[in-house]
Amino acid sequence: MQAMRSCLRQCSPSWTSALQPACGYVALTSLLRLVQSDHSAVQRHRPTVVECLREPDASLSRRALELSLALVNSANVRAMTQELQGFLESCPPDLRADCASGILLAADRFAPTKRWHIDTILRVLTTAGTYVRDDAVANLTQLIGGAQELHAYSVRRLYSALAEDISQQPLVQVAAWCIGEYGDLLLEGSCEETEPLQVEEEEVLALLERVLQSHMSLPATRGYALTALMKLSTRLHGDNNRIRQVVSIYGSCQDVELQQRAVEYNTLFRKYDHMRAAILEKMPLVERGGPQGDEEAKESKAAARLLETAAVPTEPQASKLLDLLDLLDGPSGDAQHPPPLDPTPGGALVHLLDLPCAPPPAAPIPNLRVFERKGLQLNLSFVRPPETPALLLITVTATNDSGGDVTHFICQAAVPKSFQLQLQAPSGDTVPAQGGLPMTQLLRILNPNKAPLRLKLRLTYNHFGQSVQEIFEVNNLPVETWQ
């Protein structure tokens, strides 16, 4: 190690001028090996390493790129990222993917602020969008979605970038997603963190139509743009006829996935227009998870699938239900299995003489009223199928004793992550007045760990000419629903 350091001191800082490419390559390789054991010693040579990025020899610049990425830390991330972004703009095509990927990884690990992180990814997408990793789009949308204070800033930056260039497909996809989610913020005056930007609704729609019509747009990009137009139908205040016309055109598109999406959106306009605003509302804020969290999630899903096949091997109907719901967010080591039957003849005789043969029926679970306002009542009834004890069926029944119909009624539910919830379609969206026919909806909840159940409900409806939204949590469910 001492001999290597002595050699490095003799070689630097005149590699680029006095040494042959082979000698420079050997020196960079030695530093790359040394950086794992003595990071601070290699940091002293950082300016020379950055200079080697611009060497005409491809092997030398590649080794310099690897070493530059290894030298990035929280103290120098701003300066090193700036150098690497400058190199990305002029580097050979065969190095562009590695450079872009390295910058994105460094930004994920050492970003000092969320705004700097977003700006860094945007610059990479603008410079080398076609060379970035496949998960860059999802990572940036998740980052923007979780930074509520930067929604207006992000949508303005992305709109400006999209207006200048629609050739970088990952950038176009992120921009279309962001415009669809936060297009209303794009039209709300100026943002303190950006230059004043005056945008009209027609300009936004025209830009997304341009993306749809461009021969450079991939089918996935067109899907982002079409969904953005659909979401803008609930964000903008103008007439939606232009959006409906564009969506209807793609109902006969040759791309099957895009055609299916357009047909579903057309159906939403024609048959379920009263539910369009609720279906297309903004995505909830999300928390970004690190690599460790991702690995834990993968392990949890693998354990869930294993439990699905092992817990109920003789119950085909229950297995189908478990497959349908894709259950169990976390590993269920505590799941209880039925005790094995005694195979001995004596045990069989005891079971034979243990009368009555059929087990007594379980006591019914009491119903629960969870909501009441101006004659509108919401009641929950519960059933636990004996063949699938982990499954709970909840029937939500809405009745109306007032003098006016409750219209556009939508009931949405949420449960903790350790549960799995499936909402069936409601019997209707109107609860007639004066005790008319009630509206019902079935919820299927699987609780393999027998954890205490908490249920969060959101009701939206119109009553006596007023739009009402109620969000509440049900914490007093009978213990029979989960024990």
mmCIF file of N, CA, C and O in Angstrom, residues 391-482:
data_model
loop_
_atom_site.group_PDB
_atom_site.id
_atom_site.type_symbol
_atom_site.label_atom_id
_atom_site.label_comp_id
_atom_site.label_asym_id
_atom_site.label_seq_id
_atom_site.Cartn_x
_atom_site.Cartn_y
_atom_site.Cartn_z
ATOM 1 N N LEU A 391 -61.360 -14.330 5.964
ATOM 2 C CA LEU A 391 -62.099 -13.427 5.084
ATOM 3 C C LEU A 391 -63.280 -12.827 5.826
ATOM 4 O O LEU A 391 -64.034 -13.533 6.512
ATOM 5 N N LEU A 392 -63.442 -11.518 5.681
ATOM 6 C CA LEU A 392 -64.586 -10.810 6.256
ATOM 7 C C LEU A 392 -65.346 -10.125 5.130
ATOM 8 O O LEU A 392 -64.758 -9.378 4.335
ATOM 9 N N LEU A 393 -66.639 -10.391 5.049
ATOM 10 C CA LEU A 393 -67.513 -9.746 4.065
ATOM 11 C C LEU A 393 -68.319 -8.667 4.772
ATOM 12 O O LEU A 393 -69.036 -8.951 5.740
ATOM 13 N N ILE A 394 -68.180 -7.437 4.324
ATOM 14 C CA ILE A 394 -68.922 -6.308 4.904
ATOM 15 C C ILE A 394 -69.876 -5.780 3.856
ATOM 16 O O ILE A 394 -69.459 -5.396 2.751
ATOM 17 N N THR A 395 -71.141 -5.742 4.195
ATOM 18 C CA THR A 395 -72.155 -5.148 3.314
ATOM 19 C C THR A 395 -72.477 -3.747 3.817
ATOM 20 O O THR A 395 -72.949 -3.573 4.952
ATOM 21 N N VAL A 396 -72.180 -2.769 2.994
ATOM 22 C CA VAL A 396 -72.472 -1.374 3.316
ATOM 23 C C VAL A 396 -73.864 -1.061 2.769
ATOM 24 O O VAL A 396 -74.120 -1.207 1.569
ATOM 25 N N THR A 397 -74.760 -0.643 3.648
ATOM 26 C CA THR A 397 -76.135 -0.346 3.257
ATOM 27 C C THR A 397 -76.431 1.113 3.552
ATOM 28 O O THR A 397 -76.307 1.557 4.702
ATOM 29 N N ALA A 398 -76.808 1.861 2.529
ATOM 30 C CA ALA A 398 -77.150 3.283 2.676
ATOM 31 C C ALA A 398 -78.655 3.439 2.522
ATOM 32 O O ALA A 398 -79.235 2.992 1.521
ATOM 33 N N THR A 399 -79.295 4.061 3.495
ATOM 34 C CA THR A 399 -80.733 4.343 3.452
ATOM 35 C C THR A 399 -80.950 5.836 3.617
ATOM 36 O O THR A 399 -80.100 6.548 4.174
ATOM 37 N N ASN A 400 -82.131 6.293 3.180
ATOM 38 C CA ASN A 400 -82.408 7.733 3.167
ATOM 39 C C ASN A 400 -83.843 7.963 3.609
ATOM 40 O O ASN A 400 -84.800 7.599 2.900
ATOM 41 N N ASP A 401 -84.010 8.560 4.794
ATOM 42 C CA ASP A 401 -85.333 8.871 5.334
ATOM 43 C C ASP A 401 -85.736 10.320 5.099
ATOM 44 O O ASP A 401 -86.809 10.740 5.555
ATOM 45 N N SER A 402 -84.900 11.096 4.406
ATOM 46 C CA SER A 402 -85.203 12.512 4.206
ATOM 47 C C SER A 402 -86.182 12.685 3.043
ATOM 48 O O SER A 402 -86.582 11.721 2.390
ATOM 49 N N GLY A 403 -86.508 13.937 2.755
ATOM 50 C CA GLY A 403 -87.449 14.228 1.679
ATOM 51 C C GLY A 403 -86.813 14.427 0.328
ATOM 52 O O GLY A 403 -87.525 14.671 -0.661
ATOM 53 N N GLY A 404 -85.488 14.329 0.216
ATOM 54 C CA GLY A 404 -84.799 14.531 -1.060
ATOM 55 C C GLY A 404 -83.859 13.389 -1.367
ATOM 56 O O GLY A 404 -83.223 12.824 -0.466
ATOM 57 N N ASP A 405 -83.777 13.026 -2.640
ATOM 58 C CA ASP A 405 -82.887 11.946 -3.038
ATOM 59 C C ASP A 405 -81.421 12.319 -2.791
ATOM 60 O O ASP A 405 -81.034 13.488 -2.910
ATOM 61 N N VAL A 406 -80.627 11.316 -2.446
ATOM 62 C CA VAL A 406 -79.171 11.457 -2.365
ATOM 63 C C VAL A 406 -78.607 10.931 -3.684
ATOM 64 O O VAL A 406 -78.760 9.742 -4.002
ATOM 65 N N THR A 407 -77.964 11.792 -4.464
ATOM 66 C CA THR A 407 -77.475 11.417 -5.789
ATOM 67 C C THR A 407 -75.947 11.437 -5.829
ATOM 68 O O THR A 407 -75.299 12.003 -4.955
ATOM 69 N N HIS A 408 -75.415 10.804 -6.881
ATOM 70 C CA HIS A 408 -73.957 10.751 -7.092
ATOM 71 C C HIS A 408 -73.251 10.221 -5.849
ATOM 72 O O HIS A 408 -72.180 10.703 -5.482
ATOM 73 N N PHE A 409 -73.844 9.213 -5.231
ATOM 74 C CA PHE A 409 -73.300 8.672 -3.983
ATOM 75 C C PHE A 409 -72.125 7.740 -4.293
ATOM 76 O O PHE A 409 -72.255 6.804 -5.087
ATOM 77 N N ILE A 410 -70.979 8.003 -3.668
ATOM 78 C CA ILE A 410 -69.783 7.176 -3.830
ATOM 79 C C ILE A 410 -69.222 6.880 -2.442
ATOM 80 O O ILE A 410 -69.019 7.797 -1.635
ATOM 81 N N CYS A 411 -68.981 5.607 -2.180
ATOM 82 C CA CYS A 411 -68.371 5.173 -0.920
ATOM 83 C C CYS A 411 -67.016 4.557 -1.226
ATOM 84 O O CYS A 411 -66.931 3.601 -2.012
ATOM 85 N N GLN A 412 -65.962 5.105 -0.627
ATOM 86 C CA GLN A 412 -64.612 4.584 -0.795
ATOM 87 C C GLN A 412 -64.077 4.164 0.569
ATOM 88 O O GLN A 412 -64.407 4.789 1.583
ATOM 89 N N ALA A 413 -63.262 3.120 0.591
ATOM 90 C CA ALA A 413 -62.776 2.558 1.852
ATOM 91 C C ALA A 413 -61.277 2.317 1.777
ATOM 92 O O ALA A 413 -60.713 2.136 0.695
ATOM 93 N N ALA A 414 -60.631 2.308 2.950
ATOM 94 C CA ALA A 414 -59.203 2.018 3.058
ATOM 95 C C ALA A 414 -58.973 1.248 4.347
ATOM 96 O O ALA A 414 -59.686 1.442 5.345
ATOM 97 N N VAL A 415 -57.975 0.352 4.330
ATOM 98 C CA VAL A 415 -57.617 -0.458 5.493
ATOM 99 C C VAL A 415 -56.110 -0.387 5.680
ATOM 100 O O VAL A 415 -55.386 0.020 4.767
ATOM 101 N N PRO A 416 -55.571 -0.773 6.840
ATOM 102 C CA PRO A 416 -54.110 -0.796 7.024
ATOM 103 C C PRO A 416 -53.435 -1.735 6.043
ATOM 104 O O PRO A 416 -54.061 -2.602 5.429
ATOM 105 N N LYS A 417 -52.120 -1.561 5.901
ATOM 106 C CA LYS A 417 -51.362 -2.296 4.891
ATOM 107 C C LYS A 417 -51.329 -3.798 5.142
ATOM 108 O O LYS A 417 -51.108 -4.572 4.211
ATOM 109 N N SER A 418 -51.522 -4.228 6.374
ATOM 110 C CA SER A 418 -51.467 -5.658 6.654
ATOM 111 C C SER A 418 -52.728 -6.387 6.200
ATOM 112 O O SER A 418 -52.778 -7.618 6.243
ATOM 113 N N PHE A 419 -53.740 -5.630 5.758
ATOM 114 C CA PHE A 419 -54.971 -6.213 5.247
ATOM 115 C C PHE A 419 -54.994 -6.099 3.730
ATOM 116 O O PHE A 419 -54.202 -5.382 3.138
ATOM 117 N N GLN A 420 -55.959 -6.824 3.130
ATOM 118 C CA GLN A 420 -56.223 -6.667 1.700
ATOM 119 C C GLN A 420 -57.699 -6.383 1.529
ATOM 120 O O GLN A 420 -58.546 -7.089 2.085
ATOM 121 N N LEU A 421 -57.984 -5.360 0.718
ATOM 122 C CA LEU A 421 -59.365 -4.897 0.547
ATOM 123 C C LEU A 421 -59.739 -4.960 -0.919
ATOM 124 O O LEU A 421 -58.966 -4.561 -1.797
ATOM 125 N N GLN A 422 -60.960 -5.453 -1.175
ATOM 126 C CA GLN A 422 -61.521 -5.439 -2.522
ATOM 127 C C GLN A 422 -62.927 -4.886 -2.439
ATOM 128 O O GLN A 422 -63.772 -5.397 -1.700
ATOM 129 N N LEU A 423 -63.197 -3.820 -3.209
ATOM 130 C CA LEU A 423 -64.514 -3.201 -3.243
ATOM 131 C C LEU A 423 -65.278 -3.709 -4.455
ATOM 132 O O LEU A 423 -64.792 -3.612 -5.588
ATOM 133 N N GLN A 424 -66.470 -4.241 -4.213
ATOM 134 C CA GLN A 424 -67.341 -4.632 -5.309
ATOM 135 C C GLN A 424 -68.107 -3.403 -5.812
ATOM 136 O O GLN A 424 -68.194 -2.378 -5.136
ATOM 137 N N ALA A 425 -68.643 -3.500 -7.007
ATOM 138 C CA ALA A 425 -69.413 -2.391 -7.567
ATOM 139 C C ALA A 425 -70.693 -2.188 -6.753
ATOM 140 O O ALA A 425 -71.336 -3.162 -6.331
ATOM 141 N N PRO A 426 -71.068 -0.933 -6.508
ATOM 142 C CA PRO A 426 -72.306 -0.683 -5.744
ATOM 143 C C PRO A 426 -73.545 -1.008 -6.570
ATOM 144 O O PRO A 426 -73.488 -1.132 -7.799
ATOM 145 N N SER A 427 -74.665 -1.156 -5.879
ATOM 146 C CA SER A 427 -75.918 -1.449 -6.570
ATOM 147 C C SER A 427 -76.455 -0.244 -7.321
ATOM 148 O O SER A 427 -77.352 -0.383 -8.157
ATOM 149 N N GLY A 428 -75.946 0.945 -7.046
ATOM 150 C CA GLY A 428 -76.369 2.160 -7.736
ATOM 151 C C GLY A 428 -75.648 3.350 -7.159
ATOM 152 O O GLY A 428 -74.795 3.213 -6.278
ATOM 153 N N ASP A 429 -75.997 4.545 -7.644
ATOM 154 C CA ASP A 429 -75.379 5.759 -7.111
ATOM 155 C C ASP A 429 -76.427 6.735 -6.587
ATOM 156 O O ASP A 429 -76.112 7.895 -6.313
ATOM 157 N N THR A 430 -77.670 6.282 -6.440
ATOM 158 C CA THR A 430 -78.741 7.120 -5.913
ATOM 159 C C THR A 430 -79.430 6.391 -4.765
ATOM 160 O O THR A 430 -79.784 5.210 -4.889
ATOM 161 N N VAL A 431 -79.615 7.115 -3.646
ATOM 162 C CA VAL A 431 -80.344 6.582 -2.493
ATOM 163 C C VAL A 431 -81.682 7.307 -2.439
ATOM 164 O O VAL A 431 -81.732 8.493 -2.087
ATOM 165 N N PRO A 432 -82.777 6.647 -2.830
ATOM 166 C CA PRO A 432 -84.074 7.339 -2.935
ATOM 167 C C PRO A 432 -84.555 7.866 -1.588
ATOM 168 O O PRO A 432 -84.231 7.344 -0.520
ATOM 169 N N ALA A 433 -85.342 8.927 -1.668
ATOM 170 C CA ALA A 433 -85.888 9.561 -0.467
ATOM 171 C C ALA A 433 -87.027 8.729 0.124
ATOM 172 O O ALA A 433 -87.515 7.775 -0.487
ATOM 173 N N GLN A 434 -87.446 9.110 1.325
ATOM 174 C CA GLN A 434 -88.586 8.529 2.026
ATOM 175 C C GLN A 434 -88.464 7.013 2.190
ATOM 176 O O GLN A 434 -89.418 6.264 2.000
ATOM 177 N N GLY A 435 -87.259 6.566 2.546
ATOM 178 C CA GLY A 435 -87.070 5.149 2.821
ATOM 179 C C GLY A 435 -87.220 4.256 1.618
ATOM 180 O O GLY A 435 -87.691 3.116 1.734
ATOM 181 N N GLY A 436 -86.806 4.735 0.459
ATOM 182 C CA GLY A 436 -86.878 3.923 -0.754
ATOM 183 C C GLY A 436 -85.868 2.789 -0.737
ATOM 184 O O GLY A 436 -85.252 2.477 0.274
ATOM 185 N N LEU A 437 -85.698 2.164 -1.901
ATOM 186 C CA LEU A 437 -84.815 1.010 -1.996
ATOM 187 C C LEU A 437 -83.395 1.395 -1.583
ATOM 188 O O LEU A 437 -82.811 2.331 -2.140
ATOM 189 N N PRO A 438 -82.799 0.708 -0.597
ATOM 190 C CA PRO A 438 -81.450 1.085 -0.141
ATOM 191 C C PRO A 438 -80.401 0.756 -1.198
ATOM 192 O O PRO A 438 -80.605 -0.096 -2.070
ATOM 193 N N MET A 439 -79.273 1.437 -1.082
ATOM 194 C CA MET A 439 -78.123 1.153 -1.930
ATOM 195 C C MET A 439 -77.146 0.298 -1.138
ATOM 196 O O MET A 439 -76.885 0.573 0.036
ATOM 197 N N THR A 440 -76.596 -0.738 -1.767
ATOM 198 C CA THR A 440 -75.684 -1.638 -1.074
ATOM 199 C C THR A 440 -74.377 -1.760 -1.847
ATOM 200 O O THR A 440 -74.332 -1.577 -3.066
ATOM 201 N N GLN A 441 -73.318 -2.087 -1.106
ATOM 202 C CA GLN A 441 -72.001 -2.317 -1.693
ATOM 203 C C GLN A 441 -71.257 -3.310 -0.815
ATOM 204 O O GLN A 441 -71.309 -3.226 0.417
ATOM 205 N N LEU A 442 -70.575 -4.252 -1.443
ATOM 206 C CA LEU A 442 -69.883 -5.311 -0.713
ATOM 207 C C LEU A 442 -68.387 -5.026 -0.643
ATOM 208 O O LEU A 442 -67.761 -4.705 -1.654
ATOM 209 N N LEU A 443 -67.817 -5.153 0.556
ATOM 210 C CA LEU A 443 -66.377 -5.056 0.771
ATOM 211 C C LEU A 443 -65.849 -6.432 1.188
ATOM 212 O O LEU A 443 -66.416 -7.074 2.061
ATOM 213 N N ARG A 444 -64.749 -6.861 0.549
ATOM 214 C CA ARG A 444 -64.081 -8.110 0.930
ATOM 215 C C ARG A 444 -62.750 -7.755 1.582
ATOM 216 O O ARG A 444 -61.916 -7.113 0.952
ATOM 217 N N ILE A 445 -62.557 -8.167 2.807
ATOM 218 C CA ILE A 445 -61.333 -7.858 3.550
ATOM 219 C C ILE A 445 -60.720 -9.165 4.026
ATOM 220 O O ILE A 445 -61.387 -9.968 4.689
ATOM 221 N N LEU A 446 -59.467 -9.356 3.704
ATOM 222 C CA LEU A 446 -58.738 -10.539 4.165
ATOM 223 C C LEU A 446 -57.764 -10.134 5.265
ATOM 224 O O LEU A 446 -56.974 -9.206 5.097
ATOM 225 N N ASN A 447 -57.822 -10.834 6.377
ATOM 226 C CA ASN A 447 -57.037 -10.503 7.571
ATOM 227 C C ASN A 447 -56.343 -11.774 8.056
ATOM 228 O O ASN A 447 -56.767 -12.410 9.024
ATOM 229 N N PRO A 448 -55.272 -12.199 7.397
ATOM 230 C CA PRO A 448 -54.641 -13.478 7.753
ATOM 231 C C PRO A 448 -53.984 -13.486 9.119
ATOM 232 O O PRO A 448 -53.815 -14.543 9.722
ATOM 233 N N ASN A 449 -53.603 -12.312 9.626
ATOM 234 C CA ASN A 449 -52.917 -12.240 10.924
ATOM 235 C C ASN A 449 -53.869 -12.034 12.095
ATOM 236 O O ASN A 449 -53.427 -11.920 13.235
ATOM 237 N N LYS A 450 -55.170 -11.944 11.804
ATOM 238 C CA LYS A 450 -56.178 -11.681 12.838
ATOM 239 C C LYS A 450 -55.827 -10.441 13.659
ATOM 240 O O LYS A 450 -55.889 -10.444 14.890
ATOM 241 N N ALA A 451 -55.448 -9.391 12.961
ATOM 242 C CA ALA A 451 -55.114 -8.125 13.615
ATOM 243 C C ALA A 451 -56.392 -7.313 13.819
ATOM 244 O O ALA A 451 -57.364 -7.468 13.070
ATOM 245 N N PRO A 452 -56.427 -6.445 14.830
ATOM 246 C CA PRO A 452 -57.594 -5.583 15.024
ATOM 247 C C PRO A 452 -57.866 -4.755 13.772
ATOM 248 O O PRO A 452 -56.961 -4.168 13.195
ATOM 249 N N LEU A 453 -59.110 -4.716 13.371
ATOM 250 C CA LEU A 453 -59.494 -4.089 12.107
ATOM 251 C C LEU A 453 -59.866 -2.627 12.323
ATOM 252 O O LEU A 453 -60.626 -2.292 13.237
ATOM 253 N N ARG A 454 -59.293 -1.760 11.500
ATOM 254 C CA ARG A 454 -59.678 -0.345 11.429
ATOM 255 C C ARG A 454 -60.076 -0.043 9.994
ATOM 256 O O ARG A 454 -59.427 -0.494 9.052
ATOM 257 N N LEU A 455 -61.124 0.725 9.839
ATOM 258 C CA LEU A 455 -61.683 1.009 8.522
ATOM 259 C C LEU A 455 -61.858 2.512 8.364
ATOM 260 O O LEU A 455 -62.392 3.182 9.258
ATOM 261 N N LYS A 456 -61.359 3.039 7.240
ATOM 262 C CA LYS A 456 -61.513 4.459 6.948
ATOM 263 C C LYS A 456 -62.425 4.601 5.744
ATOM 264 O O LYS A 456 -62.215 3.965 4.710
ATOM 265 N N LEU A 457 -63.457 5.425 5.880
ATOM 266 C CA LEU A 457 -64.450 5.591 4.825
ATOM 267 C C LEU A 457 -64.485 7.040 4.351
ATOM 268 O O LEU A 457 -64.290 7.982 5.139
ATOM 269 N N ARG A 458 -64.729 7.197 3.054
ATOM 270 C CA ARG A 458 -64.954 8.524 2.484
ATOM 271 C C ARG A 458 -66.232 8.477 1.657
ATOM 272 O O ARG A 458 -66.369 7.661 0.749
ATOM 273 N N LEU A 459 -67.163 9.364 1.990
ATOM 274 C CA LEU A 459 -68.441 9.449 1.297
ATOM 275 C C LEU A 459 -68.506 10.764 0.533
ATOM 276 O O LEU A 459 -68.188 11.827 1.084
ATOM 277 N N THR A 460 -68.903 10.694 -0.712
ATOM 278 C CA THR A 460 -69.173 11.897 -1.505
ATOM 279 C C THR A 460 -70.543 11.733 -2.144
ATOM 280 O O THR A 460 -70.860 10.661 -2.692
ATOM 281 N N TYR A 461 -71.363 12.795 -2.065
ATOM 282 C CA TYR A 461 -72.713 12.724 -2.627
ATOM 283 C C TYR A 461 -73.291 14.129 -2.715
ATOM 284 O O TYR A 461 -72.733 15.116 -2.175
ATOM 285 N N ASN A 462 -74.443 14.233 -3.393
ATOM 286 C CA ASN A 462 -75.208 15.477 -3.484
ATOM 287 C C ASN A 462 -76.530 15.287 -2.768
ATOM 288 O O ASN A 462 -77.232 14.277 -2.975
ATOM 289 N N HIS A 463 -76.884 16.260 -1.937
ATOM 290 C CA HIS A 463 -78.113 16.182 -1.147
ATOM 291 C C HIS A 463 -78.685 17.587 -0.992
ATOM 292 O O HIS A 463 -77.986 18.492 -0.519
ATOM 293 N N PHE A 464 -79.936 17.750 -1.401
ATOM 294 C CA PHE A 464 -80.603 19.055 -1.339
ATOM 295 C C PHE A 464 -79.795 20.132 -2.056
ATOM 296 O O PHE A 464 -79.677 21.271 -1.582
ATOM 297 N N GLY A 465 -79.217 19.760 -3.195
ATOM 298 C CA GLY A 465 -78.488 20.732 -4.004
ATOM 299 C C GLY A 465 -77.092 21.058 -3.518
ATOM 300 O O GLY A 465 -76.427 21.921 -4.100
ATOM 301 N N GLN A 466 -76.619 20.398 -2.495
ATOM 302 C CA GLN A 466 -75.286 20.664 -1.960
ATOM 303 C C GLN A 466 -74.385 19.448 -2.167
ATOM 304 O O GLN A 466 -74.820 18.302 -2.040
ATOM 305 N N SER A 467 -73.106 19.725 -2.483
ATOM 306 C CA SER A 467 -72.112 18.662 -2.614
ATOM 307 C C SER A 467 -71.488 18.410 -1.246
ATOM 308 O O SER A 467 -71.017 19.344 -0.586
ATOM 309 N N VAL A 468 -71.481 17.158 -0.806
ATOM 310 C CA VAL A 468 -71.029 16.803 0.538
ATOM 311 C C VAL A 468 -69.894 15.785 0.413
ATOM 312 O O VAL A 468 -69.937 14.881 -0.430
ATOM 313 N N GLN A 469 -68.881 15.961 1.260
ATOM 314 C CA GLN A 469 -67.805 14.974 1.369
ATOM 315 C C GLN A 469 -67.511 14.747 2.844
ATOM 316 O O GLN A 469 -67.261 15.684 3.593
ATOM 317 N N GLU A 470 -67.571 13.490 3.261
ATOM 318 C CA GLU A 470 -67.318 13.120 4.653
ATOM 319 C C GLU A 470 -66.217 12.055 4.691
ATOM 320 O O GLU A 470 -66.262 11.067 3.952
ATOM 321 N N ILE A 471 -65.217 12.267 5.551
ATOM 322 C CA ILE A 471 -64.145 11.297 5.758
ATOM 323 C C ILE A 471 -64.092 10.976 7.249
ATOM 324 O O ILE A 471 -63.987 11.885 8.080
ATOM 325 N N PHE A 472 -64.183 9.712 7.592
ATOM 326 C CA PHE A 472 -64.178 9.331 9.006
ATOM 327 C C PHE A 472 -63.601 7.932 9.147
ATOM 328 O O PHE A 472 -63.525 7.163 8.179
ATOM 329 N N GLU A 473 -63.195 7.615 10.365
ATOM 330 C CA GLU A 473 -62.578 6.322 10.659
ATOM 331 C C GLU A 473 -63.477 5.534 11.587
ATOM 332 O O GLU A 473 -64.049 6.091 12.542
ATOM 333 N N VAL A 474 -63.622 4.247 11.320
ATOM 334 C CA VAL A 474 -64.446 3.355 12.134
ATOM 335 C C VAL A 474 -63.501 2.506 12.976
ATOM 336 O O VAL A 474 -62.818 1.614 12.457
ATOM 337 N N ASN A 475 -63.451 2.792 14.266
ATOM 338 C CA ASN A 475 -62.555 2.090 15.181
ATOM 339 C C ASN A 475 -63.287 1.155 16.145
ATOM 340 O O ASN A 475 -62.641 0.462 16.935
ATOM 341 N N ASN A 476 -64.625 1.148 16.090
ATOM 342 C CA ASN A 476 -65.398 0.373 17.062
ATOM 343 C C ASN A 476 -66.057 -0.840 16.418
ATOM 344 O O ASN A 476 -67.181 -1.220 16.757
ATOM 345 N N LEU A 477 -65.343 -1.469 15.476
ATOM 346 C CA LEU A 477 -65.882 -2.668 14.846
ATOM 347 C C LEU A 477 -65.948 -3.798 15.869
ATOM 348 O O LEU A 477 -65.078 -3.914 16.740
ATOM 349 N N PRO A 478 -66.963 -4.647 15.802
ATOM 350 C CA PRO A 478 -67.062 -5.762 16.758
ATOM 351 C C PRO A 478 -65.831 -6.662 16.702
ATOM 352 O O PRO A 478 -65.263 -6.899 15.638
ATOM 353 N N VAL A 479 -65.463 -7.177 17.866
ATOM 354 C CA VAL A 479 -64.272 -8.020 17.906
ATOM 355 C C VAL A 479 -64.467 -9.295 17.111
ATOM 356 O O VAL A 479 -63.492 -9.912 16.657
ATOM 357 N N GLU A 480 -65.712 -9.686 16.886
ATOM 358 C CA GLU A 480 -65.972 -10.897 16.109
ATOM 359 C C GLU A 480 -65.563 -10.744 14.651
ATOM 360 O O GLU A 480 -65.438 -11.736 13.928
ATOM 361 N N THR A 481 -65.322 -9.505 14.213
ATOM 362 C CA THR A 481 -64.937 -9.296 12.811
ATOM 363 C C THR A 481 -63.485 -9.634 12.545
ATOM 364 O O THR A 481 -63.088 -9.766 11.384
ATOM 365 N N TRP A 482 -62.688 -9.803 13.602
ATOM 366 C CA TRP A 482 -61.272 -10.085 13.359
ATOM 367 C C TRP A 482 -60.692 -11.162 14.261
ATOM 368 O O TRP A 482 -59.661 -11.752 13.957
#
